[in-house]
Coordinates of C-alpha atoms and ligand atoms in Angstrom, one line a residue:
M1 CA 14.0 8.7 -12.4
L2 CA 10.5 7.4 -13.1
T3 CA 7.4 9.6 -12.7
L4 CA 4.3 7.6 -11.7
N5 CA 0.8 9.0 -11.6
R6 CA -1.2 6.9 -9.2
A7 CA -3.9 7.0 -6.6
Y8 CA -3.9 6.1 -2.9
K9 CA -7.2 5.4 -1.4
T10 CA -7.7 5.0 2.3
K11 CA -10.2 5.5 5.1
L12 CA -10.3 8.7 7.2
R13 CA -11.0 8.9 10.9
P14 CA -12.6 12.3 11.2
T15 CA -13.9 13.8 14.4
K16 CA -17.7 14.2 14.6
A17 CA -17.4 17.8 13.7
Q18 CA -15.1 17.1 10.8
A19 CA -17.5 14.5 9.4
R20 CA -20.4 17.0 9.7
Y21 CA -18.3 19.5 7.8
F22 CA -17.5 16.9 5.1
N23 CA -21.2 16.4 4.6
E24 CA -21.8 20.1 4.2
C25 CA -18.9 20.2 1.7
A26 CA -20.5 17.4 -0.3
G27 CA -23.7 19.4 -0.2
A28 CA -22.0 22.5 -1.5
A29 CA -20.4 20.5 -4.3
R30 CA -23.8 19.0 -5.2
F31 CA -25.3 22.5 -5.2
V32 CA -22.7 23.8 -7.7
F33 CA -23.0 20.7 -9.9
N34 CA -26.8 21.2 -10.1
W35 CA -26.4 24.9 -10.8
A36 CA -23.9 24.3 -13.6
L37 CA -26.1 21.6 -15.1
A38 CA -29.2 23.9 -15.1
D39 CA -27.1 26.7 -16.5
R40 CA -25.9 24.5 -19.3
K41 CA -29.4 23.3 -20.2
A42 CA -30.6 26.9 -20.3
I43 CA -27.7 27.9 -22.6
F44 CA -28.4 25.0 -24.9
E45 CA -32.1 25.7 -25.1
A46 CA -31.2 29.3 -26.1
G47 CA -29.1 27.9 -28.9
G48 CA -25.7 28.9 -27.3
K49 CA -22.6 26.9 -26.8
P50 CA -21.7 26.6 -23.1
N51 CA -18.1 26.4 -21.9
K52 CA -17.0 25.7 -18.4
F53 CA -14.7 28.7 -18.0
E54 CA -17.6 31.1 -18.8
Q55 CA -19.8 29.2 -16.6
K56 CA -17.4 29.5 -13.7
R57 CA -17.1 33.3 -14.3
R58 CA -20.8 33.6 -14.3
F59 CA -21.2 31.6 -11.1
N60 CA -18.5 33.7 -9.4
A61 CA -20.4 36.9 -10.4
I62 CA -23.7 35.8 -8.9
K63 CA -22.7 33.5 -6.0
D64 CA -22.9 36.1 -3.3
D65 CA -26.5 36.7 -4.2
V66 CA -27.6 33.1 -4.9
C67 CA -25.6 31.2 -2.3
P68 CA -23.5 33.5 0.0
W69 CA -23.0 30.5 2.4
I70 CA -20.7 28.8 -0.2
R71 CA -17.9 31.1 1.0
E72 CA -17.8 29.0 4.2
Y73 CA -16.4 26.1 2.1
P74 CA -13.0 25.6 0.3
Y75 CA -13.0 27.4 -3.0
E76 CA -11.8 24.4 -5.0
I77 CA -14.9 22.4 -4.2
A78 CA -17.0 24.5 -6.6
D79 CA -14.3 24.8 -9.1
K80 CA -14.1 21.0 -9.8
E81 CA -17.9 20.7 -10.3
F82 CA -17.8 22.7 -13.6
T83 CA -15.4 20.1 -14.9
H84 CA -17.6 17.3 -13.6
V85 CA -20.6 18.7 -15.5
D86 CA -18.4 19.2 -18.6
I87 CA -17.3 15.5 -18.4
A88 CA -20.9 14.3 -17.9
Y89 CA -21.9 16.2 -21.1
Q90 CA -18.9 14.8 -23.1
N91 CA -19.8 11.3 -22.1
F92 CA -23.4 11.9 -23.0
F93 CA -22.4 13.2 -26.5
R94 CA -20.1 10.2 -27.0
R95 CA -22.9 7.8 -26.2
I96 CA -25.2 9.6 -28.7
K97 CA -22.5 9.3 -31.3
Q98 CA -22.4 5.6 -30.6
G99 CA -26.0 5.5 -31.6
K100 CA -27.5 5.2 -28.1
V101 CA -30.8 6.8 -27.4
G102 CA -33.1 7.5 -24.4
K103 CA -32.1 6.0 -21.1
E104 CA -29.0 4.4 -22.6
A105 CA -27.7 7.8 -23.8
G106 CA -28.0 8.9 -20.2
F107 CA -28.6 12.6 -20.2
P108 CA -26.7 14.2 -17.3
K109 CA -28.9 14.1 -14.2
F110 CA -29.3 16.4 -11.3
K111 CA -27.7 15.0 -8.1
S112 CA -29.8 14.3 -5.1
K113 CA -28.7 14.0 -1.5
H114 CA -30.2 10.5 -1.1
K115 CA -29.6 8.9 -4.4
D116 CA -26.1 10.0 -5.2
K117 CA -22.9 9.3 -3.4
Q118 CA -21.5 12.1 -1.3
S119 CA -18.2 13.4 -2.5
F120 CA -16.1 16.5 -3.2
V121 CA -12.7 17.4 -4.5
L122 CA -10.0 19.5 -2.8
R123 CA -6.7 20.7 -4.2
G124 CA -4.1 23.2 -3.0
R125 CA -1.9 22.7 0.0
I126 CA -2.4 19.1 1.1
H127 CA 0.2 17.3 3.2
V128 CA 0.5 13.9 4.8
K129 CA 2.4 13.6 8.0
N130 CA 2.5 11.1 10.9
G131 CA -0.6 9.3 9.8
R132 CA -2.6 12.5 9.3
V133 CA -3.6 14.6 6.3
K134 CA -3.8 18.4 6.3
L135 CA -6.6 19.7 4.1
P136 CA -7.3 23.3 3.1
R137 CA -9.8 25.0 5.5
I138 CA -10.3 21.8 7.4
G139 CA -6.9 21.1 9.0
W140 CA -5.5 17.8 10.2
V141 CA -7.6 14.7 9.8
N142 CA -6.6 11.3 11.0
L143 CA -6.0 8.5 8.4
A144 CA -7.0 5.0 9.3
E145 CA -3.8 3.5 7.9
S146 CA -0.8 5.4 9.3
D147 CA 1.9 4.2 6.9
Y148 CA 0.1 3.6 3.6
V149 CA 0.3 7.1 1.9
P150 CA 3.9 8.2 1.6
E151 CA 4.9 11.6 3.0
N152 CA 6.7 14.1 0.8
I153 CA 4.9 13.3 -2.5
K154 CA 3.3 15.7 -4.9
I155 CA -0.5 15.6 -4.4
N156 CA -2.4 16.9 -7.3
F157 CA -5.8 16.7 -5.7
V158 CA -7.8 14.6 -3.4
T159 CA -11.4 13.3 -3.5
L160 CA -13.3 12.8 -0.3
L161 CA -16.1 10.3 -0.5
E162 CA -18.6 8.8 1.8
R163 CA -19.6 5.1 1.7
A164 CA -21.9 3.5 4.2
G165 CA -21.4 6.2 6.8
E166 CA -17.6 6.3 6.6
W167 CA -15.4 8.8 4.8
F168 CA -12.6 7.8 2.4
I169 CA -10.0 9.8 0.7
S170 CA -8.4 9.2 -2.6
F171 CA -5.0 11.0 -3.3
Q172 CA -4.1 11.6 -6.9
V173 CA -0.3 11.9 -6.7
E174 CA 2.8 12.2 -8.8
Q175 CA 5.5 10.0 -7.5
Q176 CA 9.2 10.1 -8.4
I177 CA 11.0 6.8 -8.0
D178 CA 14.5 5.8 -8.8
N179 CA 14.8 3.6 -11.9
P180 CA 14.4 0.1 -10.5
E181 CA 17.0 -2.6 -11.1
I182 CA 15.9 -4.8 -13.9
A183 CA 14.3 -8.0 -12.5
T184 CA 16.0 -11.2 -13.5
G185 CA 13.8 -14.0 -12.0
E186 CA 12.3 -16.7 -14.2
P187 CA 9.4 -15.6 -16.4
L188 CA 6.1 -16.0 -14.6
G189 CA 2.7 -16.8 -16.1
V190 CA -0.5 -15.8 -14.3
D191 CA -3.8 -17.4 -15.2
V192 CA -6.8 -15.6 -13.8
G193 CA -10.0 -16.9 -12.5
I194 CA -12.1 -19.9 -12.9
K195 CA -11.7 -22.2 -9.9
S196 CA -9.3 -19.9 -8.0
L197 CA -8.6 -16.2 -8.2
A198 CA -5.2 -16.8 -9.9
V199 CA -2.7 -19.6 -10.5
C200 CA 0.9 -18.8 -11.2
S201 CA 3.2 -20.9 -13.4
D202 CA 5.4 -21.6 -10.3
G203 CA 2.5 -23.5 -8.7
K204 CA 1.3 -20.7 -6.4
E205 CA -2.4 -20.6 -6.2
F206 CA -4.6 -17.8 -4.9
L207 CA -7.8 -19.4 -3.8
N208 CA -11.2 -17.8 -3.9
D209 CA -11.8 -16.2 -0.6
K210 CA -14.1 -18.2 1.6
V211 CA -14.9 -15.1 3.7
L212 CA -15.9 -13.3 0.6
V213 CA -18.3 -16.1 -0.4
Q214 CA -19.9 -15.9 3.1
Y215 CA -20.2 -12.1 2.7
E216 CA -21.9 -12.6 -0.7
K217 CA -24.4 -15.1 0.8
K218 CA -25.1 -12.7 3.6
L219 CA -25.6 -10.0 1.1
A220 CA -28.2 -12.0 -0.9
R221 CA -30.0 -12.8 2.4
L222 CA -30.1 -9.1 3.3
Q223 CA -31.4 -8.2 -0.1
R224 CA -34.2 -10.6 0.3
E225 CA -34.9 -9.2 3.7
L226 CA -35.0 -5.7 2.2
S227 CA -37.6 -6.6 -0.4
R228 CA -39.9 -7.8 2.5
R229 CA -39.6 -4.5 4.4
E230 CA -42.2 -1.9 4.1
K231 CA -41.2 1.2 2.2
G232 CA -40.3 4.1 4.3
S233 CA -40.1 2.0 7.5
S234 CA -37.3 2.3 10.0
N235 CA -36.5 -1.4 9.6
R236 CA -36.1 -0.9 5.9
A237 CA -33.6 1.9 6.5
K238 CA -31.7 -0.4 9.0
T239 CA -31.4 -3.2 6.4
K240 CA -30.3 -0.7 3.8
A241 CA -27.6 0.6 6.0
K242 CA -26.5 -3.0 6.7
I243 CA -26.3 -3.7 3.0
A244 CA -24.2 -0.6 2.3
K245 CA -21.8 -1.6 5.0
L246 CA -21.5 -5.1 3.7
H247 CA -20.9 -3.8 0.1
Q248 CA -18.0 -1.8 1.5
K249 CA -16.6 -4.7 3.4
I250 CA -16.7 -6.9 0.2
A251 CA -15.0 -4.2 -1.9
N252 CA -12.2 -3.8 0.7
K253 CA -11.7 -7.6 1.0
R254 CA -11.6 -7.9 -2.8
A255 CA -9.0 -5.1 -3.2
H256 CA -6.9 -6.7 -0.4
N257 CA -6.9 -10.0 -2.3
L258 CA -5.9 -8.4 -5.6
H259 CA -3.0 -6.6 -3.9
N260 CA -1.8 -9.9 -2.5
I261 CA -1.6 -11.3 -6.0
S262 CA -0.1 -8.3 -7.7
K263 CA 2.5 -8.0 -5.0
Y264 CA 3.5 -11.7 -5.2
V265 CA 3.9 -11.7 -9.0
T266 CA 6.0 -8.5 -9.1
E267 CA 7.7 -7.5 -5.8
H268 CA 8.0 -11.0 -4.3
K269 CA 9.0 -13.1 -7.4
R270 CA 10.7 -10.3 -9.4
P271 CA 10.4 -12.3 -12.7
S272 CA 12.1 -10.8 -15.8
V273 CA 8.7 -11.0 -17.4
V274 CA 5.2 -11.5 -16.1
V275 CA 2.8 -12.8 -18.6
I276 CA -0.9 -12.1 -18.2
E277 CA -3.8 -12.7 -20.6
D278 CA -5.4 -9.8 -22.4
L279 CA -8.8 -9.1 -20.9
N280 CA -12.0 -10.9 -22.0
V281 CA -9.9 -13.9 -23.1
K282 CA -12.3 -16.5 -21.9
G283 CA -15.5 -14.8 -22.7
M284 CA -15.8 -13.7 -19.1
V285 CA -18.8 -11.5 -19.7
K286 CA -21.0 -14.2 -21.2
N287 CA -20.5 -16.9 -18.6
H288 CA -22.5 -16.1 -15.5
N289 CA -20.6 -18.2 -13.1
L290 CA -17.3 -16.7 -14.3
A291 CA -18.7 -13.2 -14.0
K292 CA -19.5 -14.0 -10.4
A293 CA -16.2 -15.5 -9.6
V294 CA -14.1 -12.7 -11.0
S295 CA -15.9 -9.7 -12.2
D296 CA -14.5 -7.8 -15.1
A297 CA -13.9 -4.9 -12.8
S298 CA -11.6 -6.8 -10.6
M299 CA -9.8 -8.3 -13.6
S300 CA -8.9 -4.9 -14.9
E301 CA -8.0 -3.7 -11.4
L302 CA -5.6 -6.6 -11.1
H303 CA -4.0 -5.7 -14.5
R304 CA -3.7 -2.1 -13.4
Q305 CA -2.0 -3.2 -10.2
I306 CA 0.4 -5.6 -11.9
E307 CA 1.3 -3.0 -14.4
Y308 CA 2.3 -0.3 -12.0
K309 CA 3.9 -2.6 -9.5
A310 CA 5.9 -4.2 -12.4
A311 CA 7.1 -0.7 -13.3
W312 CA 8.3 -0.2 -9.8
N313 CA 10.2 -3.5 -9.7
G314 CA 11.8 -3.5 -13.1
V315 CA 9.5 -6.3 -14.3
E316 CA 8.4 -6.4 -17.9
V317 CA 4.7 -7.1 -18.5
L318 CA 3.7 -9.2 -21.5
K319 CA 0.1 -9.5 -22.5
A320 CA -0.8 -12.7 -24.3
D321 CA -2.9 -12.3 -27.4
R322 CA -6.5 -12.8 -26.6
W323 CA -6.7 -15.8 -29.0
F324 CA -3.7 -17.6 -27.5
A325 CA -5.0 -21.0 -26.5
S326 CA -3.4 -21.1 -23.0
S327 CA -6.0 -23.5 -21.6
K328 CA -6.1 -25.8 -24.7
T329 CA -2.4 -26.3 -25.2
C330 CA -0.4 -29.0 -23.4
S331 CA 2.4 -27.2 -21.5
S332 CA 4.6 -30.3 -21.9
C333 CA 4.4 -31.2 -25.6
G334 CA 2.4 -28.3 -27.2
C335 CA -0.5 -30.4 -28.6
I336 CA -3.9 -28.7 -28.6
Q337 CA -7.2 -30.1 -27.6
D338 CA -10.6 -28.7 -26.7
M339 CA -11.0 -27.9 -23.0
P340 CA -14.6 -27.2 -21.9
L341 CA -14.8 -25.0 -18.8
D342 CA -15.9 -27.9 -16.5
I343 CA -12.8 -30.0 -17.2
R344 CA -10.5 -29.3 -14.3
V345 CA -7.5 -31.4 -15.3
Y346 CA -5.6 -31.2 -18.5
K347 CA -5.0 -34.8 -19.7
C348 CA -2.8 -34.9 -22.7
P349 CA -3.7 -37.5 -25.3
D350 CA -0.3 -37.3 -26.9
C351 CA 2.3 -37.3 -24.1
G352 CA 0.1 -38.4 -21.2
A353 CA 0.8 -35.4 -19.0
E354 CA -1.9 -34.7 -16.3
I355 CA -1.9 -31.3 -14.8
D356 CA -4.3 -28.9 -13.2
R357 CA -6.1 -26.9 -15.9
D358 CA -5.2 -23.4 -14.6
L359 CA -1.6 -24.3 -13.8
N360 CA -1.2 -25.7 -17.3
A361 CA -2.5 -22.4 -18.7
A362 CA -0.2 -20.4 -16.4
M363 CA 2.8 -22.4 -17.6
N364 CA 1.9 -21.8 -21.2
L365 CA 1.8 -18.1 -20.5
A366 CA 5.2 -18.2 -18.9
A367 CA 6.5 -20.1 -21.9
L368 CA 5.4 -17.3 -24.1
A369 CA 8.1 -15.1 -22.5
E370 CA 10.8 -17.7 -22.9
G371 CA 9.8 -18.3 -26.4
V372 CA 10.3 -22.0 -25.9
K373 CA 8.3 -24.8 -24.4
R374 CA 9.6 -26.2 -21.1
P375 CA 11.2 -29.6 -21.4
G376 CA 9.9 -32.5 -19.2
L377 CA 6.6 -33.2 -17.6
P378 CA 5.3 -30.9 -15.0
V379 CA 4.4 -32.6 -11.7
E380 CA 0.9 -32.1 -10.6
L381 CA 0.9 -30.4 -7.3
S382 CA -1.0 -31.6 -4.3
G383 CA -3.7 -29.6 -2.7
S384 CA -1.7 -28.4 0.3
E385 CA 1.2 -27.2 -1.8
R386 CA -1.1 -25.2 -3.9
S387 CA -3.0 -23.5 -1.2
L388 CA -1.9 -20.1 0.2
Ligands
LIG401 ZN1 1.2 -33.3 -24.2

C-alpha cells in the first residue's frame, strides 16, 4: 500500500444562505488572525516570546467578552488562524535572516475584508458523498464536479476560499492506494515550453491554448479599461469584478491543460521512465516571452502533477540535470551545436538530421533513460500529426 498526501480543489455550489454563512466564517477567521497578530506584536514589544498555544489559551479565556458572536461559527476556524500567524512570523524571520529589509522582509500585515482573499479552514467530521460534502456546523454543500473527489478517503482538513464571487474548496487528504504495477512502456522524454506547452519524445505535442491567448488579450484590454475608470465609481467596480472572473477562468483553463499533459505522460503512455528537465533549465525567469508562455508557477505545478501521477501508475520519474544540453544535442548522432531560442528546427551539421527543436530535446531526454542514443534518423513530423 502506498500513502499519498494530496489536495483536491474544486468549486462549490452553495445555496445563497450557505454562501452568506461562508462569508461570515471568513470574517471570523480574519478577526482571529488580526487579534492574534496584535497580541503577538504586544508581546514582542513587551520583550516576551509569544507562542501559539499560549495565545490560543488566552484567546479562549477572553473570547466571550471580546467576541461572543464567534461561538456561532465552527470552533476550528479560530484554531487554524493562530498557526497562520505563526507561519507568517516564521516567514518574516526567515526573510530577515536572508538579509531582506523593509518591504521585502514583509512584516506580517493585518488582513482587510477588501484587500485580502476570503478564506477559512475547517477540520473534523468531513465527508464526501453523492457529489456533496458535509461540513461541520454547515451541513451538506453541493460540489460542482460530482465525481472528482473520491468518497471514503481520510480528509485532514479543508480550506474554503472565495474567488471572484465563487466559493472553492480544497481538500487535504491522505489516500491509500494499492502498489501500482510497474509500468513497462518505452521511456518518454517531455520538453516543456517554448513554442508549445510540451512536446513528448513520441511526437505528441501539446499546443499553446488559443483560448487562453484570447483570454489574456481580453485581460489586458480590461486592465486598460480599469485604469481609465474613475476611482470609487460603480463602473470601476464592474470592471474589477470582470477582471477577477477572467483571472479565475484563466487559472482553471491552465490547470486543465496541465492535467491533460500529466495524464498523457503517466496514465496514458505508462512509460517505464518519464524524463523531465529540472526547473529553470532554460533561464525561464530571465526571458520575458518565455515567462509569459509558461510561467514558473505552472512549470512547477506540471512537475508536481507528473510526480504524483507517476507514483500512482508505477512510472519512474527522472529529472535531467539542469545543465544537460537537451536542445543543443543532435538526437541522432549526439553532436552538439549552439541553438539560440529563435531557431525552431535542429539542423545537424554532422549527420544532416532535420527535426523540430522541441521534439529533438524531448528525444534527448528520453534517451537519458535508456542510457543510449537511438539509432537512425528521426522523421520530422508534419503539423497535423503533431497537433492535439
Ligand atoms: Zn547529428
